[in-house]
Amino acid sequence: MASTAGVRHMKVGFLGLGAMGAAMATNLLKAGHEVTVWNRSPAAAEPLAALGAAVASTPAEAARGEVVLSMLANDAAVRAVILDGGVLDAMAPGTVHANHATVSVALAQELTQAHVARGVGYVAAPVFGRPDVAAAGRLNILAAGEPRAIERVRPLLEAMGSRVWPLGEAPERASVAKIAGNFMLAAAIESMAEASALVRAHGIGAADFLEIMTGTLFAAPAYQGYAKLIAEQRFKPAGFALPLGYKDVGLALSAGEAARVPLPFAGVLRDSLLEALAAGDEDVDWSVLSQVAARRAHLDERAG
Amino acid sequence: MASTAGVRHMKVGFLGLGAMGAAMATNLLKAGHEVTVWNRSPAAAEPLAALGAAVASTPAEAARGEVVLSMLANDAAVRAVILDGGVLDAMAPGTVHANHATVSVALAQELTQAHVARGVGYVAAPVFGRPDVAAAGRLNILAAGEPRAIERVRPLLEAMGSRVWPLGEAPERASVAKIAGNFMLAAAIESMAEASALVRAHGIGAADFLEIMTGTLFAAPAYQGYAKLIAEQRFKPAGFALPLGYKDVGLALSAGEAARVPLPFAGVLRDSLLEALAAGDEDVDWSVLSQVAARRAHLDERAG
Amino acid sequence: MASTAGVRHMKVGFLGLGAMGAAMATNLLKAGHEVTVWNRSPAAAEPLAALGAAVASTPAEAARGEVVLSMLANDAAVRAVILDGGVLDAMAPGTVHANHATVSVALAQELTQAHVARGVGYVAAPVFGRPDVAAAGRLNILAAGEPRAIERVRPLLEAMGSRVWPLGEAPERASVAKIAGNFMLAAAIESMAEASALVRAHGIGAADFLEIMTGTLFAAPAYQGYAKLIAEQRFKPAGFALPLGYKDVGLALSAGEAARVPLPFAGVLRDSLLEALAAGDEDVDWSVLSQVAARRAHLDERAG
Amino acid sequence: MASTAGVRHMKVGFLGLGAMGAAMATNLLKAGHEVTVWNRSPAAAEPLAALGAAVASTPAEAARGEVVLSMLANDAAVRAVILDGGVLDAMAPGTVHANHATVSVALAQELTQAHVARGVGYVAAPVFGRPDVAAAGRLNILAAGEPRAIERVRPLLEAMGSRVWPLGEAPERASVAKIAGNFMLAAAIESMAEASALVRAHGIGAADFLEIMTGTLFAAPAYQGYAKLIAEQRFKPAGFALPLGYKDVGLALSAGEAARVPLPFAGVLRDSLLEALAAGDEDVDWSVLSQVAARRAHLDERAG
């Protein structure tokens, strides 16, 4: 979180108060902005209200400020709230909407056109970071859109993140980069899952092996967090839920389809995640991929 | 490289003076040990001689000290030098051999038995790190074998590496862990290769995308080094040559076969590396995987 | 084509006169039925008119008989014509619609509900066979739907096919079986493509190899037809166009997703077909998969 | 089995009396040839002796005729019997050895050189067909080698098979073609396995679906036989045992490696067969791949 000294305070609408959105809106309040929040189930707005947020009873009501930020779950939610739920219609020409959700390339393009048609600025601003990172104001935020629109929301992005990464004017590019990054995350998990199954079958503890790897070549946040979950086989509560992971790999496959890019690793990931879903428990972290790899090798039956 | 104060100086034979071995032997000399070196082509021994090493004309001649270290290219070279080349026969009972090569699980087991039969201690000690890391004495060294044998060579390992990671008494375990780690490296490269093809097809420069990734979630040595090569499409000179990469993925598949562990990512890697080899140029870094991913999407034809 | 002696002649609407639909409608006319045809581009209706068909200028106009048969290209065309184009609205309660297109499971379910709501019988009746088989009246026709609706259209199906295969009352089952069958076809082509690349690289002609295979273990229509195209590398004109093949594998993946069934072969097929599409020429037969397999091995460069 | 009228009777040695070899040797006896048989476990020779065969107590003893035929299990057995077991040494210059086993490309090349060095003719003659086909004298026999050597053994091949398929002079070509054909068989099984899991998950019986497929597009021996096993989930006794199937896919991957040909379907097959082996029961038919596909989708848990 950058220093906020000298930053003009803005009237901001914030839509979507899941774990991520709530943490982000909190940081906007802390930075002194005037925030009106909305969430589908109203209870989530209460802690924000306690911090000084106004609470809107409809999305459109939250869209009357100079900037709207949204952190919604998926394509369907973005479509329902922004396009069909009246948000875009409620925004005055000249205002700006920054969309933090990971959406498909197709929806990114549709949103761009819809905003242009209304004279509303549009910034695609997906983020990297889990809820604890969001709470610390240390998200990495991708940003693509018209330069003026990006400049307009930059103070808000800087209140929520440690760094803003510009990706040019076409909003869909931020979507593609985020989708590609999530694909790399999924691949990192699968590679730890397969490697752990291999070493376990040869008598080495997964925890010992992963400690070496994440202490040396793979000393990176993406690996260290998931290595812990894999080593401890602790898949609940989900940091990032399995169905969301499946959705994200699907977005990568769709983005590949649209641009004719074969992605063999994504195909393997799709099947492994689908196998995890077929096991029946959706309420688990996507690092449950390690269980799929172990089950393919029938490792648990050997232990006996 | 740990402090060497108070370390007893040993009589060491060192076999194999490629880029890695030469750097490692140099650090042993710097630490004050009495080193006799041997290399298949003698020219590589000259710089070591200039630093005070004795030069042996046969592997067996280098095997007369209290400890022998070897850093040979692959299973065939290890077999030719250690088993068939007279090294093991030349070692006195009670001495110790530390093998730094990445070898197959099958050869690891065969070596273990052969050393036991001769009464020679055996430590499997594969390393993580490229030549520059070796030169800095900052390798990560896995070590499996009898505890007494490991203790015997520990001062030498500590002269060459920043950390020694114990993996128990069965030498093959260090082989498996090293093989699994190299598989994870290969997977990291392939995931960057596919992700880069995807973003490029959507108009984003691979360098821009990889800068974000390796500056955030993937801020780890394994990613940062290869991201640079992929971004610059600079595959020569090879840091890690394509045929070696293919060999290592083959070792992972074999280790999986021996223990009945399916490894779908390794299967994809095998095919992608084989496709790179079919292109005809073997003298390239294995990050040439990124060219394979781009070719599958016919990206270069689009640029025109 | 079964004998038509004693069959009551029906008033039939037929929608969609591509190569398949035209051949099917021709056989209905030959069997003595009163057929009103419609096609998006009217020229295709002329040969049918010459055989005695009435020509409708809108789909709804063709939908006034006791039975409507449709052979449309894909989900979008079926939706545009049947649901949004007024066909279903034009059909009287008690009439029956038989849909010969390969559609997604999702659309199959939606169509079922829409027909029930209108009181119109619905039979999913996808077919196996290429245009020459259709012309000979020798299609294999899957049929799922209410038994009474199937019985109603059976004389028509028997005029177009050599056999009707019942698949129960849920129309989506015929879709799934057809999708699964097309997936098996795609897999047969890919397996010939890879095997042919392998033998060619070892100096054996693909034609010689495939002659053995399709003369022995694989003496089946699915193999013999495509083996010829692969052996002769004759991909134009397309018997079954590459984009349709890609679509069908996508339908298999979607059906797998809906029911949580991993399909690793379909994932490979998806990437290989996408690689063929990335090469730029969409107007080719999907047996062009054999070219993709050969290109991965850089076979053409070796010939020189 | 062709007519044997006018065929000169030969002195033949036959090595390897498994289900296949015993049936083949029986047909040689029936055709009037003078056959000396050998098998590692002598009991298998008794039925042949009852039909008039001489029984040798060592392989070399059976190798004293004008032609030796061998039907051994794998590379190791061929090496042990032919090269290390004295057979080749016992054969007189000018005699011919026809090898019916499926061997690796590497061994095929080594055998060719060894025979040339001894002045013994060598014919690689792998066969397609299961034991019942062999008993009926209706095998399809590939044949590669010097034309004169092939002509010499042709009357014997015609006594055992319905057709001989020539593949040129390089014996390894017959190996490659056989390996590629077995790969296609494996792919056919996997495609039925995945398709069956897909339709089952949508409520269609695998038997119903496979009856349609093998009655129409896939009306070929390769499909019909395995479809029955898959439909009935009857994997014992093994027609073709799982470990042999795994070995054969490994031979395809090795042949691909040798000639730089990526084989993505073979990679999937390798993992699926390995997953079946990990389940612990090796004494099953390789169509147990259908159980692997069903388990990935957790189909059995849904039934309950």
Tab-separated table of C-alpha atoms in Angstrom, chain C residues 6-187:
chain	number	residue	atom	x	y	z
C	6	GLY	CA	-47.831	-50.680	-47.392
C	7	VAL	CA	-46.373	-47.592	-45.765
C	8	ARG	CA	-48.792	-44.740	-45.363
C	9	HIS	CA	-47.525	-41.629	-47.113
C	10	MET	CA	-47.022	-38.647	-44.837
C	11	LYS	CA	-46.903	-34.873	-45.102
C	12	VAL	CA	-43.348	-34.063	-44.100
C	13	GLY	CA	-41.438	-30.806	-43.672
C	14	PHE	CA	-37.677	-31.081	-44.168
C	15	LEU	CA	-35.342	-28.306	-42.983
C	16	GLY	CA	-31.705	-28.106	-44.026
C	17	LEU	CA	-30.522	-29.250	-47.453
C	18	GLY	CA	-26.773	-29.606	-47.127
C	19	ALA	CA	-25.166	-32.666	-48.693
C	20	MET	CA	-26.653	-34.875	-45.973
C	21	GLY	CA	-30.111	-33.287	-45.782
C	22	ALA	CA	-30.589	-33.211	-49.548
C	23	ALA	CA	-29.802	-36.912	-49.825
C	24	MET	CA	-32.149	-37.745	-46.954
C	25	ALA	CA	-35.025	-35.658	-48.335
C	26	THR	CA	-34.527	-37.269	-51.743
C	27	ASN	CA	-35.081	-40.697	-50.218
C	28	LEU	CA	-38.281	-39.493	-48.563
C	29	LEU	CA	-39.562	-38.315	-51.927
C	30	LYS	CA	-38.590	-41.601	-53.557
C	31	ALA	CA	-40.539	-43.428	-50.862
C	32	GLY	CA	-43.609	-41.511	-51.918
C	33	HIS	CA	-43.927	-39.021	-49.053
C	34	GLU	CA	-45.236	-35.513	-49.618
C	35	VAL	CA	-42.254	-33.340	-48.697
C	36	THR	CA	-42.011	-29.582	-48.238
C	37	VAL	CA	-38.374	-28.483	-48.055
C	38	TRP	CA	-36.644	-25.382	-46.799
C	39	ASN	CA	-33.033	-24.286	-46.883
C	40	ARG	CA	-31.358	-21.074	-45.814
C	41	SER	CA	-29.922	-20.488	-49.288
C	42	PRO	CA	-32.794	-21.366	-51.644
C	43	ALA	CA	-30.700	-22.743	-54.524
C	44	ALA	CA	-30.231	-26.018	-52.671
C	45	ALA	CA	-33.977	-26.654	-52.881
C	46	GLU	CA	-34.108	-26.720	-56.663
C	47	PRO	CA	-33.023	-30.335	-57.252
C	48	LEU	CA	-35.578	-31.417	-54.673
C	49	ALA	CA	-38.295	-29.391	-56.370
C	50	ALA	CA	-37.437	-31.185	-59.599
C	51	LEU	CA	-38.180	-34.455	-57.794
C	52	GLY	CA	-41.564	-33.192	-56.668
C	53	ALA	CA	-40.870	-31.407	-53.371
C	54	ALA	CA	-42.768	-28.284	-52.456
C	55	VAL	CA	-40.436	-25.443	-51.548
C	56	ALA	CA	-41.157	-23.253	-48.509
C	57	SER	CA	-39.828	-19.732	-48.276
C	58	THR	CA	-39.629	-19.782	-44.465
C	59	PRO	CA	-38.900	-22.583	-42.002
C	60	ALA	CA	-42.297	-22.083	-40.371
C	61	GLU	CA	-44.030	-22.601	-43.701
C	62	ALA	CA	-42.363	-26.021	-43.953
C	63	ALA	CA	-43.564	-26.910	-40.492
C	64	ARG	CA	-47.260	-27.342	-41.219
C	65	GLY	CA	-47.281	-31.076	-41.957
C	66	GLU	CA	-47.662	-33.941	-39.494
C	67	VAL	CA	-43.920	-34.428	-39.111
C	68	VAL	CA	-40.910	-32.109	-39.360
C	69	LEU	CA	-37.412	-33.474	-39.916
C	70	SER	CA	-34.399	-31.182	-39.590
C	71	MET	CA	-30.751	-31.667	-40.532
C	72	LEU	CA	-29.067	-28.417	-39.492
C	73	ALA	CA	-25.372	-27.692	-39.016
C	74	ASN	CA	-24.887	-27.062	-35.306
C	75	ASP	CA	-26.362	-25.751	-32.055
C	76	ALA	CA	-26.588	-22.208	-33.347
C	77	ALA	CA	-28.447	-23.182	-36.524
C	78	VAL	CA	-30.847	-25.454	-34.632
C	79	ARG	CA	-31.573	-22.686	-32.150
C	80	ALA	CA	-32.005	-20.069	-34.882
C	81	VAL	CA	-34.385	-22.165	-36.982
C	82	ILE	CA	-36.342	-24.334	-34.552
C	83	LEU	CA	-36.610	-22.146	-31.452
C	84	ASP	CA	-36.128	-18.596	-32.681
C	85	GLY	CA	-37.164	-19.137	-36.319
C	86	GLY	CA	-40.747	-20.039	-35.531
C	87	VAL	CA	-40.719	-23.734	-36.444
C	88	LEU	CA	-41.778	-24.978	-33.058
C	89	ASP	CA	-44.441	-22.280	-32.803
C	90	ALA	CA	-45.803	-23.284	-36.200
C	91	MET	CA	-46.151	-26.962	-35.340
C	92	ALA	CA	-49.556	-28.183	-34.216
C	93	PRO	CA	-49.863	-30.081	-30.935
C	94	GLY	CA	-49.593	-33.766	-31.618
C	95	THR	CA	-47.195	-33.433	-34.515
C	96	VAL	CA	-43.608	-34.690	-34.198
C	97	HIS	CA	-40.176	-33.164	-34.819
C	98	ALA	CA	-37.184	-35.408	-35.493
C	99	ASN	CA	-33.865	-33.623	-35.134
C	100	HIS	CA	-31.005	-35.261	-37.056
C	101	ALA	CA	-28.303	-32.762	-36.098
C	102	THR	CA	-25.502	-33.523	-33.650
C	103	VAL	CA	-26.221	-31.073	-30.841
C	104	SER	CA	-24.830	-30.478	-27.389
C	105	VAL	CA	-26.301	-32.216	-24.371
C	106	ALA	CA	-27.393	-28.833	-23.046
C	107	LEU	CA	-29.336	-27.956	-26.187
C	108	ALA	CA	-30.804	-31.454	-26.346
C	109	GLN	CA	-32.270	-30.911	-22.893
C	110	GLU	CA	-33.550	-27.435	-23.746
C	111	LEU	CA	-35.211	-28.695	-26.933
C	112	THR	CA	-36.888	-31.519	-25.045
C	113	GLN	CA	-38.471	-29.095	-22.603
C	114	ALA	CA	-39.544	-26.668	-25.323
C	115	HIS	CA	-41.271	-29.418	-27.291
C	116	VAL	CA	-43.021	-30.785	-24.213
C	117	ALA	CA	-44.273	-27.299	-23.407
C	118	ARG	CA	-45.797	-27.006	-26.891
C	119	GLY	CA	-47.280	-30.505	-26.902
C	120	VAL	CA	-45.106	-31.440	-29.856
C	121	GLY	CA	-43.407	-34.833	-29.969
C	122	TYR	CA	-39.614	-34.748	-30.053
C	123	VAL	CA	-37.235	-37.382	-31.363
C	124	ALA	CA	-33.466	-36.937	-31.263
C	125	ALA	CA	-32.312	-38.857	-34.321
C	126	PRO	CA	-28.641	-38.181	-35.132
C	127	VAL	CA	-27.165	-40.285	-37.915
C	128	PHE	CA	-23.913	-42.076	-38.716
C	129	GLY	CA	-22.869	-42.011	-42.362
C	130	ARG	CA	-21.434	-39.656	-44.926
C	131	PRO	CA	-23.327	-38.186	-47.904
C	132	ASP	CA	-22.820	-41.229	-50.137
C	133	VAL	CA	-24.248	-43.469	-47.428
C	134	ALA	CA	-27.174	-41.094	-47.001
C	135	ALA	CA	-27.794	-41.150	-50.758
C	136	ALA	CA	-27.895	-44.928	-50.677
C	137	GLY	CA	-30.496	-44.831	-47.900
C	138	ARG	CA	-28.133	-46.758	-45.655
C	139	LEU	CA	-27.623	-44.434	-42.712
C	140	ASN	CA	-27.471	-45.751	-39.179
C	141	ILE	CA	-29.979	-43.678	-37.240
C	142	LEU	CA	-29.996	-43.360	-33.452
C	143	ALA	CA	-33.412	-42.577	-32.010
C	144	ALA	CA	-34.383	-41.417	-28.540
C	145	GLY	CA	-37.706	-39.956	-27.438
C	146	GLU	CA	-41.201	-40.966	-26.436
C	147	PRO	CA	-42.006	-44.387	-27.922
C	148	ARG	CA	-45.143	-43.071	-29.647
C	149	ALA	CA	-43.211	-40.251	-31.290
C	150	ILE	CA	-40.535	-42.654	-32.474
C	151	GLU	CA	-43.142	-45.007	-33.925
C	152	ARG	CA	-44.697	-42.085	-35.780
C	153	VAL	CA	-41.471	-41.199	-37.593
C	154	ARG	CA	-40.150	-44.737	-37.954
C	155	PRO	CA	-41.360	-45.182	-41.566
C	156	LEU	CA	-39.482	-42.037	-42.486
C	157	LEU	CA	-36.330	-43.118	-40.688
C	158	GLU	CA	-36.532	-46.483	-42.427
C	159	ALA	CA	-36.775	-44.748	-45.770
C	160	MET	CA	-33.501	-42.973	-45.045
C	161	GLY	CA	-31.504	-45.574	-43.176
C	162	SER	CA	-30.663	-49.237	-43.093
C	163	ARG	CA	-31.174	-49.472	-39.355
C	164	VAL	CA	-32.738	-47.548	-36.488
C	165	TRP	CA	-31.016	-47.941	-33.103
C	166	PRO	CA	-33.330	-47.167	-30.149
C	167	LEU	CA	-31.778	-45.400	-27.164
C	168	GLY	CA	-34.691	-44.948	-24.782
C	169	GLU	CA	-36.960	-42.051	-23.943
C	170	ALA	CA	-34.539	-39.260	-23.013
C	171	PRO	CA	-33.648	-37.453	-26.255
C	172	GLU	CA	-30.288	-36.291	-24.868
C	173	ARG	CA	-29.118	-39.898	-24.843
C	174	ALA	CA	-29.106	-40.036	-28.616
C	175	SER	CA	-27.022	-36.854	-28.595
C	176	VAL	CA	-24.533	-38.306	-26.126
C	177	ALA	CA	-24.214	-41.563	-28.076
C	178	LYS	CA	-23.662	-39.680	-31.320
C	179	ILE	CA	-21.087	-37.403	-29.655
C	180	ALA	CA	-19.301	-40.410	-28.159
C	181	GLY	CA	-19.290	-42.123	-31.545
C	182	ASN	CA	-17.786	-39.096	-33.254
C	183	PHE	CA	-15.154	-38.936	-30.530
C	184	MET	CA	-14.256	-42.553	-31.335
C	185	LEU	CA	-13.955	-41.594	-35.006
C	186	ALA	CA	-11.622	-38.732	-34.171
C	187	ALA	CA	-9.532	-41.057	-32.013
